[in-house]
PDB file of C-alpha atoms and ligand atoms in Angstrom:
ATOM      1  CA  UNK S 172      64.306  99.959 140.158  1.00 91.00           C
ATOM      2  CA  UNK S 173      64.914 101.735 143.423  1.00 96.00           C
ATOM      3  CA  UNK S 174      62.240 104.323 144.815  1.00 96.00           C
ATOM      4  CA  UNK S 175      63.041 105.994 148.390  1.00 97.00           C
ATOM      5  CA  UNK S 176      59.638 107.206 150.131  1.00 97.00           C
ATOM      6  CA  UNK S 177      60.098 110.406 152.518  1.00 98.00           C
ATOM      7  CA  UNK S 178      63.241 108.675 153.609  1.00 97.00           C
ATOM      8  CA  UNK S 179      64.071 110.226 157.197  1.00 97.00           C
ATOM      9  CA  UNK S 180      66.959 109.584 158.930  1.00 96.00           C
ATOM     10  CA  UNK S 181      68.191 110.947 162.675  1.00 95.00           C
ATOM     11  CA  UNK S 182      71.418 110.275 164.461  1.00 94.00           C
ATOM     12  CA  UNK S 183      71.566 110.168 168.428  1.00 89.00           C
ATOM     13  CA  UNK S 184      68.622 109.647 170.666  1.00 80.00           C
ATOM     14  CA  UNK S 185      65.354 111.246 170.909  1.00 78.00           C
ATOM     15  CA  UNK S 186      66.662 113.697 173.941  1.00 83.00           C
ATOM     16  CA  UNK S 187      69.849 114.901 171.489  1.00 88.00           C
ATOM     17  CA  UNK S 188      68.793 113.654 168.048  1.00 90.00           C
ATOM     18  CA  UNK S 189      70.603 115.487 164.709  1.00 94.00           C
ATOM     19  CA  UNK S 190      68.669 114.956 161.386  1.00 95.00           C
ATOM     20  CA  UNK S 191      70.920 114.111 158.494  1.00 96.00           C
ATOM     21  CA  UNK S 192      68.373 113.432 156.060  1.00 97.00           C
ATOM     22  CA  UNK S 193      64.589 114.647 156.030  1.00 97.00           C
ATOM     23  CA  UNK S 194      62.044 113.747 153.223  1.00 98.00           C
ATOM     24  CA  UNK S 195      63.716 112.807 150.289  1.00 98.00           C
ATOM     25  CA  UNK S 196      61.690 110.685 147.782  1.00 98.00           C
ATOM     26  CA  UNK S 197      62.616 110.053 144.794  1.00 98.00           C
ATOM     27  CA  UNK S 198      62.050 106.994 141.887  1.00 97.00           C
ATOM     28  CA  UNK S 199      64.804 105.290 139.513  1.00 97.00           C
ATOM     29  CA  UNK S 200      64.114 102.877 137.042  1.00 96.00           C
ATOM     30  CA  UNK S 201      66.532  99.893 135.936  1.00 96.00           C
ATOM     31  CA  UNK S 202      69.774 101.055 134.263  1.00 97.00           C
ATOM     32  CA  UNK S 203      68.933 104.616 134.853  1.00 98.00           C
ATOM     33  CA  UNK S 204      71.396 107.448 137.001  1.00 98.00           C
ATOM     34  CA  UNK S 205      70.911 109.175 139.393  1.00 98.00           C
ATOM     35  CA  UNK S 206      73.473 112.132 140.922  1.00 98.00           C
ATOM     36  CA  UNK S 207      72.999 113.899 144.253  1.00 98.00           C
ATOM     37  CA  UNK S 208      74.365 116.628 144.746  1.00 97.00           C
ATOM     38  CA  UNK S 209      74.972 119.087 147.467  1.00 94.00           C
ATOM     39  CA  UNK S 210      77.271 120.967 150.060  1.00 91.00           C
ATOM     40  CA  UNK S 211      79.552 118.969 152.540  1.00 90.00           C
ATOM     41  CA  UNK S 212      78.117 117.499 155.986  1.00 92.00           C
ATOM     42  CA  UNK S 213      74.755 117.844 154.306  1.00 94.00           C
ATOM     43  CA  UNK S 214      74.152 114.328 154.826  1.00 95.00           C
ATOM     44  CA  UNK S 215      74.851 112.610 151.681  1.00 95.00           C
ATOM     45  CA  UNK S 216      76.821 109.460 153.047  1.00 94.00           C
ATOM     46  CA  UNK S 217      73.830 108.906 155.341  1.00 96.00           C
ATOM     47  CA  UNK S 218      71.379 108.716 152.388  1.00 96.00           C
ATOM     48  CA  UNK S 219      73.418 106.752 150.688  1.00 95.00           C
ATOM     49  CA  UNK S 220      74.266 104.136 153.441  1.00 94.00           C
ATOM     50  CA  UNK S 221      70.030 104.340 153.876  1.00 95.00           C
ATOM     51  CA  UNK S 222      69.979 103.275 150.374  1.00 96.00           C
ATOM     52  CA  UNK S 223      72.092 100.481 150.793  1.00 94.00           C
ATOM     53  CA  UNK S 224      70.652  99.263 153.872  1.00 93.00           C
ATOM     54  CA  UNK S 225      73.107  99.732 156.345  1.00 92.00           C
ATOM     55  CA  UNK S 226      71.642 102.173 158.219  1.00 93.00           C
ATOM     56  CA  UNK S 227      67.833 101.550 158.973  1.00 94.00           C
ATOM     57  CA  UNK S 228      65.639 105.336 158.069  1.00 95.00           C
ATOM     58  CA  UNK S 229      64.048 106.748 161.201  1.00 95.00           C
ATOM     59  CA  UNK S 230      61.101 107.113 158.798  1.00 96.00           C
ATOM     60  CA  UNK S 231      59.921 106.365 155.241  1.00 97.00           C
ATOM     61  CA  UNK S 232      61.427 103.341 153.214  1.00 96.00           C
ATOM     62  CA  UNK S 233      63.718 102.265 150.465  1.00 96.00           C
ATOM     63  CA  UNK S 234      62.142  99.822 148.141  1.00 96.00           C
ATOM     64  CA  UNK S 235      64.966  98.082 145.542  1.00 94.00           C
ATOM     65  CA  UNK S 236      62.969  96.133 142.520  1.00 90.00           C
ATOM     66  CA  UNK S 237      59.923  94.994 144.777  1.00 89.00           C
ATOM     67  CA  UNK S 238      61.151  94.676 148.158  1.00 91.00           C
ATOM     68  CA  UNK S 239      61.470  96.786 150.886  1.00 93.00           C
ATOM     69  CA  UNK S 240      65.477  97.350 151.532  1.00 92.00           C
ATOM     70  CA  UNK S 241      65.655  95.712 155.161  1.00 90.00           C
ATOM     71  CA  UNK S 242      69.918  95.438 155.633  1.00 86.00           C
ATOM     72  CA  UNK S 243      72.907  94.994 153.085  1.00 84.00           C
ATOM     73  CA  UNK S 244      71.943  92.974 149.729  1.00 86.00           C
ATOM     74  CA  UNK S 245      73.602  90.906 147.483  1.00 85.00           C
ATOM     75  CA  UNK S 246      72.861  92.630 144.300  1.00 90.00           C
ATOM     76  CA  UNK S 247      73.677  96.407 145.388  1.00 93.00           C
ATOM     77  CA  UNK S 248      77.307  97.543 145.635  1.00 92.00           C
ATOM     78  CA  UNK S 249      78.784 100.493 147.347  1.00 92.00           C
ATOM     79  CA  UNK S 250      81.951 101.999 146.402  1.00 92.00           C
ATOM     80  CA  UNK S 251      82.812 103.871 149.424  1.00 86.00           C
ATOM     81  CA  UNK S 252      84.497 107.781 149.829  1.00 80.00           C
ATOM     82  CA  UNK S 253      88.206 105.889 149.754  1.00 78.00           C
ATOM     83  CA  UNK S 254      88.044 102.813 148.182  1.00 79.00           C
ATOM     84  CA  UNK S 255      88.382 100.973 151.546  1.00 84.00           C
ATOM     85  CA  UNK S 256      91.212  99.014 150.529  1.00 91.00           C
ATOM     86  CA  UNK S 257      92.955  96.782 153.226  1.00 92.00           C
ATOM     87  CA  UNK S 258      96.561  98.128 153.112  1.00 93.00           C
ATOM     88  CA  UNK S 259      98.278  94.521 153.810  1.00 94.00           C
ATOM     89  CA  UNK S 260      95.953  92.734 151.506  1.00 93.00           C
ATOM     90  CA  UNK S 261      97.147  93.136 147.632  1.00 93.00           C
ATOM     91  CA  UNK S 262      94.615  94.571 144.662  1.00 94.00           C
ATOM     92  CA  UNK S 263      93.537  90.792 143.884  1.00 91.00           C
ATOM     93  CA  UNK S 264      92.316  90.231 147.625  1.00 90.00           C
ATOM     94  CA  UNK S 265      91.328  94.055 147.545  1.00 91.00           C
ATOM     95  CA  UNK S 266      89.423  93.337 144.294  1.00 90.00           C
ATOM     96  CA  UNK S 267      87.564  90.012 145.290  1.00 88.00           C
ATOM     97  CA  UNK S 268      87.383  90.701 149.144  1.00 84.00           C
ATOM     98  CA  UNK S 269      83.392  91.282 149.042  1.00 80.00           C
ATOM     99  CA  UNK S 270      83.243  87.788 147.101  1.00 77.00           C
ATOM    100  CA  UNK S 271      85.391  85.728 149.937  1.00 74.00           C
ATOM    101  CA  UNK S 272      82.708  87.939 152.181  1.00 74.00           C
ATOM    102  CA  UNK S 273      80.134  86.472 150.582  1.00 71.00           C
ATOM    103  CA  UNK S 274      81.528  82.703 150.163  1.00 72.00           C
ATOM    104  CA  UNK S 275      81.575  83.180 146.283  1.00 70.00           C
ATOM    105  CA  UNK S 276      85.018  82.909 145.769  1.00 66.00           C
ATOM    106  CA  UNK S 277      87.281  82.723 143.545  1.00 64.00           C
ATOM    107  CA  UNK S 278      84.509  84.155 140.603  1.00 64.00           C
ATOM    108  CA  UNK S 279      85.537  83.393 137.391  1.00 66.00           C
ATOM    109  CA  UNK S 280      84.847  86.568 136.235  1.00 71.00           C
ATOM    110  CA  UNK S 281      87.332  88.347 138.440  1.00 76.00           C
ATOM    111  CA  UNK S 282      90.459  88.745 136.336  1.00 82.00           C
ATOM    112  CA  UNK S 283      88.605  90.004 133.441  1.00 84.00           C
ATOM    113  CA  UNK S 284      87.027  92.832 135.449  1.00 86.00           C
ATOM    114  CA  UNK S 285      91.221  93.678 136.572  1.00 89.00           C
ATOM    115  CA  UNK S 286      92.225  93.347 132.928  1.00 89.00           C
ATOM    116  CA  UNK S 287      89.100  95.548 131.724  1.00 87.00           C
ATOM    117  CA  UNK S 288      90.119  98.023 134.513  1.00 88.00           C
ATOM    118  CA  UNK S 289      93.562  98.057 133.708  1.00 89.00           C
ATOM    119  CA  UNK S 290      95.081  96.216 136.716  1.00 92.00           C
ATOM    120  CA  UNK S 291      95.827  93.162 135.227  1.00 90.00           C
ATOM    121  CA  UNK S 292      99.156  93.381 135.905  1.00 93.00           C
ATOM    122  CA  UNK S 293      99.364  94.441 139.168  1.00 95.00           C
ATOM    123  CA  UNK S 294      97.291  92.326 140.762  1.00 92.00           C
ATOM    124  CA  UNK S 295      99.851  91.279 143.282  1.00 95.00           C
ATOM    125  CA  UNK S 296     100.975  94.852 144.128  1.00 96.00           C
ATOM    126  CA  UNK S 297      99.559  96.082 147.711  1.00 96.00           C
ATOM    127  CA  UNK S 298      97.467  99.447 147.762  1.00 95.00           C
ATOM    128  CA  UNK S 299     100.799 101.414 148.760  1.00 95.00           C
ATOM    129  CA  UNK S 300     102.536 100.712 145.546  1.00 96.00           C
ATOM    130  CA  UNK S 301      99.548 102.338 143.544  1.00 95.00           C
ATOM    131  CA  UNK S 302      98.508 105.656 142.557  1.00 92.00           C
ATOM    132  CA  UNK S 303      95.069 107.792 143.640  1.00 90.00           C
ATOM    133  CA  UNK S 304      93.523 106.640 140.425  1.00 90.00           C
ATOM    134  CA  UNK S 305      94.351 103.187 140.413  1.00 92.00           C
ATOM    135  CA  UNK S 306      92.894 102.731 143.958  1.00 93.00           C
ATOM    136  CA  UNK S 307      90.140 104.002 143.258  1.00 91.00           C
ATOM    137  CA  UNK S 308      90.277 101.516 140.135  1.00 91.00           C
ATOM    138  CA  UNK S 309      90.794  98.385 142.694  1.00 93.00           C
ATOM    139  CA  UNK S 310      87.542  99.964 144.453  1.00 92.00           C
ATOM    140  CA  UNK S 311      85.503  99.927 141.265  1.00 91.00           C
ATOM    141  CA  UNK S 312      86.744  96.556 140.400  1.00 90.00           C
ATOM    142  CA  UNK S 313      85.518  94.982 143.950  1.00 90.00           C
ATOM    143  CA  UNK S 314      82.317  96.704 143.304  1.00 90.00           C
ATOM    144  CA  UNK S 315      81.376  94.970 140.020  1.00 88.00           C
ATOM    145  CA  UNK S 316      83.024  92.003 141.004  1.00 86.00           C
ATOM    146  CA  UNK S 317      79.267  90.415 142.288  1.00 86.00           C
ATOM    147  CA  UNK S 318      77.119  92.238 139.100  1.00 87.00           C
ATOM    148  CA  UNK S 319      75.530  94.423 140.798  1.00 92.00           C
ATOM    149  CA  UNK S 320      71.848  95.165 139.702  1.00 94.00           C
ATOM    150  CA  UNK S 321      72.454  98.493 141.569  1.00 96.00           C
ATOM    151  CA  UNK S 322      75.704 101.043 142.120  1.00 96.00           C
ATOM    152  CA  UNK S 323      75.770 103.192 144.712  1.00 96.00           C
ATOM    153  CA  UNK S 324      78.664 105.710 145.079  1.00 95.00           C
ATOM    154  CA  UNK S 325      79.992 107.828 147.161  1.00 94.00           C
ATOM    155  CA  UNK S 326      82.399 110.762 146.054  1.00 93.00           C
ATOM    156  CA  UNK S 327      84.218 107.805 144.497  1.00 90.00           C
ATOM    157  CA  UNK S 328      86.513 110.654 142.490  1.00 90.00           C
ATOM    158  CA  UNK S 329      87.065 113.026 145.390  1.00 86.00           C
ATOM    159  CA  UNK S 330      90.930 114.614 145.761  1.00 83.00           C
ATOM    160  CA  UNK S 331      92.071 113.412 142.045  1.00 87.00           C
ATOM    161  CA  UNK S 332      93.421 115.261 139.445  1.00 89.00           C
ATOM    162  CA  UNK S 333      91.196 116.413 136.986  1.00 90.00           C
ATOM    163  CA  UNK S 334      92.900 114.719 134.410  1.00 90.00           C
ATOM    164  CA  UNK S 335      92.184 111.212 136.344  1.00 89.00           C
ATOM    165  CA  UNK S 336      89.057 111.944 137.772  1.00 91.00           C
ATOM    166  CA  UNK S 337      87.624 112.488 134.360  1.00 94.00           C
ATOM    167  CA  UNK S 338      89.489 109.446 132.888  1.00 91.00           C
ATOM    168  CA  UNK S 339      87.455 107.278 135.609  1.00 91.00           C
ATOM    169  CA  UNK S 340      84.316 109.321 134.678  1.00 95.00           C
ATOM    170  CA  UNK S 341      84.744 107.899 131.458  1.00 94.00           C
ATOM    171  CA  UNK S 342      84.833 104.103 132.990  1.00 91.00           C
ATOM    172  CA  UNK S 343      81.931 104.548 134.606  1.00 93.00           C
ATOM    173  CA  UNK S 344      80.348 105.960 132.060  1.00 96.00           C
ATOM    174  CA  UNK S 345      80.985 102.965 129.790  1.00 94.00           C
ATOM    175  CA  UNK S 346      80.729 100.445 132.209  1.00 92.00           C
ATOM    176  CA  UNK S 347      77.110 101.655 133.431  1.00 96.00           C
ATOM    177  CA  UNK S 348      76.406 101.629 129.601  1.00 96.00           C
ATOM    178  CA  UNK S 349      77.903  98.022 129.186  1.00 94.00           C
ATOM    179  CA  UNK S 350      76.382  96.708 131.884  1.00 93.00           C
ATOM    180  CA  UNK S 351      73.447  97.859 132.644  1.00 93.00           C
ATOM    181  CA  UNK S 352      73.149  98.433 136.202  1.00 96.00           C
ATOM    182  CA  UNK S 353      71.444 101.452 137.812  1.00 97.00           C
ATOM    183  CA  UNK S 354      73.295 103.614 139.140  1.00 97.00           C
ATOM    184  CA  UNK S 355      73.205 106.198 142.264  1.00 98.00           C
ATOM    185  CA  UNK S 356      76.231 108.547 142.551  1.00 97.00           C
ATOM    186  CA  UNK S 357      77.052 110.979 145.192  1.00 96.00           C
ATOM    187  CA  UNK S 358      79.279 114.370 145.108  1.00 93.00           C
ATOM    188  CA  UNK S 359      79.928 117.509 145.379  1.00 89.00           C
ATOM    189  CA  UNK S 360      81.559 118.265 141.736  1.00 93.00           C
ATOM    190  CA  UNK S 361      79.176 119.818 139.652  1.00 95.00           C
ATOM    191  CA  UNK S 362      80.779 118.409 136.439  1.00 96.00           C
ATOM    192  CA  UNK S 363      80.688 115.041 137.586  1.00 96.00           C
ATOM    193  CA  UNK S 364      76.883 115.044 138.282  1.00 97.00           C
ATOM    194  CA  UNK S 365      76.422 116.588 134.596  1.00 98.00           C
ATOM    195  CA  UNK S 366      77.934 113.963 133.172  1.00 98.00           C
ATOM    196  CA  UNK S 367      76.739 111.210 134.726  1.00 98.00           C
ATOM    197  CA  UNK S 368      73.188 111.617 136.108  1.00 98.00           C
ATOM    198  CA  UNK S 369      70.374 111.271 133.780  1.00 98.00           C
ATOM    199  CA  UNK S 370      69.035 113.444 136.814  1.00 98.00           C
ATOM    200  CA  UNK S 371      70.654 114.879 139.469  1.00 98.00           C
ATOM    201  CA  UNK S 372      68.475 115.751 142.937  1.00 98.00           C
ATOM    202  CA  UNK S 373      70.252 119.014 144.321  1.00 98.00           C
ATOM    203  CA  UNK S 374      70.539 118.466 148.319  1.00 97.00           C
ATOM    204  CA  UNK S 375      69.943 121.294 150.917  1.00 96.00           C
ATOM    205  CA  UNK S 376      72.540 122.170 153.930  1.00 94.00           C
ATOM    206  CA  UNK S 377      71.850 120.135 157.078  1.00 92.00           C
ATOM    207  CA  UNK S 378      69.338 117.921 156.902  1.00 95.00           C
ATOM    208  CA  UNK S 379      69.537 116.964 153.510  1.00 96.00           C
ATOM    209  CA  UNK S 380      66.024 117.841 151.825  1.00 97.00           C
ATOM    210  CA  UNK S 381      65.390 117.799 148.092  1.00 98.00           C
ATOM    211  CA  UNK S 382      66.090 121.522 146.926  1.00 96.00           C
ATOM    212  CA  UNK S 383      65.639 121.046 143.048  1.00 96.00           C
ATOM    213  CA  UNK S 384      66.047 118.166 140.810  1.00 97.00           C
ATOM    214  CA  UNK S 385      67.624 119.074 137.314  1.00 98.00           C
ATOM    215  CA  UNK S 386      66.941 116.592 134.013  1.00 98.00           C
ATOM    216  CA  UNK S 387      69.765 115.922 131.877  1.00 98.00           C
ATOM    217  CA  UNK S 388      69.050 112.958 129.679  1.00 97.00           C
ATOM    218  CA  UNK S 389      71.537 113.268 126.690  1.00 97.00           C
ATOM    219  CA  UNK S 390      74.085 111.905 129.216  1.00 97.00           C
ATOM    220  CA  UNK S 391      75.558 109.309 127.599  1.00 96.00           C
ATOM    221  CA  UNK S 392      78.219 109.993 124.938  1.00 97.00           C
ATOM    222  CA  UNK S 393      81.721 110.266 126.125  1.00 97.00           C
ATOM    223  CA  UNK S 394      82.274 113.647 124.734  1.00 97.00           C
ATOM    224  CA  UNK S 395      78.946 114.608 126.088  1.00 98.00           C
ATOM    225  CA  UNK S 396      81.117 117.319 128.409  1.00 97.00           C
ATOM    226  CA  UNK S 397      82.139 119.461 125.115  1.00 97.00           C
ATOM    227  CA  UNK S 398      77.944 119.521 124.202  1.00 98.00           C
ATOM    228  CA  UNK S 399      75.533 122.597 124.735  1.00 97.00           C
ATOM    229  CA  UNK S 400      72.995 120.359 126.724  1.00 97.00           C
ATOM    230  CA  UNK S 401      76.275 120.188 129.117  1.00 98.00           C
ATOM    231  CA  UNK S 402      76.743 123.463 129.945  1.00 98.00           C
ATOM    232  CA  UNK S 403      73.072 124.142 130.215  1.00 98.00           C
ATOM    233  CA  UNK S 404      72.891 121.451 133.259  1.00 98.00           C
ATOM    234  CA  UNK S 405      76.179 122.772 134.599  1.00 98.00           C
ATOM    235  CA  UNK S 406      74.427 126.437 134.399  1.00 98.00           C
ATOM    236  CA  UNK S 407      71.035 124.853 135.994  1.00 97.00           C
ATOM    237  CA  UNK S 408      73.257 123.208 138.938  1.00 97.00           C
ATOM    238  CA  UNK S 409      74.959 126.243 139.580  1.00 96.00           C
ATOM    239  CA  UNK S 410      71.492 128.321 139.715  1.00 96.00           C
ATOM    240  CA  UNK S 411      70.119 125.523 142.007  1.00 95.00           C
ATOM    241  CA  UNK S 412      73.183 125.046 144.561  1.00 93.00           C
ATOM    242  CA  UNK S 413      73.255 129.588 144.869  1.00 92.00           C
ATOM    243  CA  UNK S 414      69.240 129.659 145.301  1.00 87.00           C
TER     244      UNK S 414
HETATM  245  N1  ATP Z 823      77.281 107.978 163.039  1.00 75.39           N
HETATM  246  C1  ATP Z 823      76.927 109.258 163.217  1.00 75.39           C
HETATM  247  N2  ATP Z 823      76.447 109.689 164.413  1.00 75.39           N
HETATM  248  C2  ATP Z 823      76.072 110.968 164.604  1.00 75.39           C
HETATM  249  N3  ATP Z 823      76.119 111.915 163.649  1.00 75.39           N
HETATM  250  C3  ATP Z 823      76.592 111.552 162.442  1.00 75.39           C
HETATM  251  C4  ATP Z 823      77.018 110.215 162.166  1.00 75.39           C
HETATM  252  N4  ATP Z 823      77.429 110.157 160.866  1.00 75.39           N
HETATM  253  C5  ATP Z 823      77.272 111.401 160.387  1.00 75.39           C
HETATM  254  N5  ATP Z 823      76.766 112.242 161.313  1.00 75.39           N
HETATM  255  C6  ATP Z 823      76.426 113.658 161.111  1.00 75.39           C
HETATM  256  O1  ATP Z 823      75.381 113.729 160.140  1.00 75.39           O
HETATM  257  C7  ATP Z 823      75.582 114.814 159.245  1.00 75.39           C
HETATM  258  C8  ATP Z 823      75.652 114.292 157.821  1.00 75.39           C
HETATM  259  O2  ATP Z 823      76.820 113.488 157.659  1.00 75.39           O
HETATM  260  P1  ATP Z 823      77.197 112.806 156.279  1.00 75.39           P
HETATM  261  O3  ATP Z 823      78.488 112.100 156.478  1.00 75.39           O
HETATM  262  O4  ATP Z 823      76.051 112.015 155.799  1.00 75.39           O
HETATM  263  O5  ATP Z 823      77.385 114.087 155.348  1.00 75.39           O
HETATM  264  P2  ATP Z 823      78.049 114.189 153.891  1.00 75.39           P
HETATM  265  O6  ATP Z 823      77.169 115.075 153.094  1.00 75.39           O
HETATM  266  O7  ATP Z 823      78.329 112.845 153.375  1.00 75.39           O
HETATM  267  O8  ATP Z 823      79.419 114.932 154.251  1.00 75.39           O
HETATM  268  P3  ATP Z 823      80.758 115.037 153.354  1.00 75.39           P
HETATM  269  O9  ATP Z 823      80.436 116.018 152.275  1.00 75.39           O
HETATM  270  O10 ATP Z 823      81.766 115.557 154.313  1.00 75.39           O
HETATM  271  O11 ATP Z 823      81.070 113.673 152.844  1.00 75.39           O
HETATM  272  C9  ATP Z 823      76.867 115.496 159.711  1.00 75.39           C
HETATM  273  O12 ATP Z 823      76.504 116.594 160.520  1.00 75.39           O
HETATM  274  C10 ATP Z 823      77.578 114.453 160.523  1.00 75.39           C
HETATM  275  O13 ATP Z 823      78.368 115.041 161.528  1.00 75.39           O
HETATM  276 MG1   MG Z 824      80.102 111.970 152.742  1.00 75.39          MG
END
């Protein structure tokens, strides 16, 4: 469960202070997705970083199962805008680098999640030698690599090919089904929310504020994007984002 409470957040000091984010509540239960989406600079980062506790709201609260989020947590991952891949480190240090972070390593479970993510055999290849997509792969793989109870995400897909980026949709889609973890998402690709938020929060311009929130709960099957109840969120984002 995660549930933000008129979650506030200002940059700067009070003399030349910049809202980012202003008022956004919302409630997710366990295993359930979430998508925000709106236009770029809006402040979607900053949420999400609020969510994940590494920056502290200038009002309201984020509370993750019963507690109050207070700084970074063990159970909620965050798969940044670029992967954040160390360049001289290779995918298996890339992979397990939040692990050795957190003194947990080597997990057993670590070459499984390469081999279920396709990198199994390039685990000794350095983030130069890889394509867009499989970055992004080594990215997803360091995220699940300490079961998250919660996934947070921002514009993990952004600048690939449609072709990939809907390939890696697919992952996530199974692997939030597998595994049961919620999941938060962030973007600004209106297909992407439709197919993986079981609601999707539409953000304002500068500071982000909750403009309209659009329910889409037949997410789930992988050819979901060829269904009716597709195109009808697609439509009802598109309405939302021109309003
Ligand atoms: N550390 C910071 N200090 C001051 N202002 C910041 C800081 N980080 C972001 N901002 C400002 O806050 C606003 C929101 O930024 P944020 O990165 O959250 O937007 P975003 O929606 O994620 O943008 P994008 O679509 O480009 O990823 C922007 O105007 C940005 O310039
Ligand atoms: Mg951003």
């Amino acid at each position: 469960m995660i549930e933000a409470d008129d979650l506030t957040i200002d940059y700067g000091s009070s003399k030349r202070k910049l809202r980012a984010v202003e008022g956004v509540s919302f409630r997710l239960g366990q295993s359930e997705s979430l998508a925000f989406i709106g236009p770029s600079g809006c402040g979607k980062t900053t949420l999400l970083f609020a969510l994940s506790g590494l920056i502290t709201p200038s009002k309201g609260s984020v509370k993750i199962g019963k507690k109050k989020v207070a700084g970074p947590r063990r159970d909620v991952a965050l798969i940044l805008q670029n992967a954040g891949l160390l360049p001289w480190k290779t995918v298996w240090h890339n992979a397990n680098l939040s692990l050795v972070l957190a003194g947990d390593y080597p997990a057993r479970n670590a070459q499984d999640i390469l081999e279920e993510l396709g990198l199994g055999n390039v685990k000794s290849r350095f983030p130069a030698e890889l394509s867009e997509g499989m970055k992004r792969r080594v990215g997803i793989a360091r995220a699940l690599s300490i079961s998250p109870s919660v996934l947070l995400m921002d514009e993990p897909l952004a600048s690939l090919d449609t072709l990939t980026r809907e390939k890696i949709q697919d992952l996530f889609l199974t692997l939030w089904k597998d595994r049961g973890f919620t999941l938060v998402l962030v973007t600004h690709d209106i297909e992407e929310a439709a197919f993986l938020g079981q609601e999707i929060i539409v953000l304002t311009e500068k500071p982000a504020r909750i403009k309209g929130r659009v329910s889409n709960r037949e997410v789930g099957p992988l050819d979901y994007r060829q269904s009716e109840a597709f195109d009808r969120t697609v439509k009802a984002l598109r309405e939302e984002l021109e309003r």
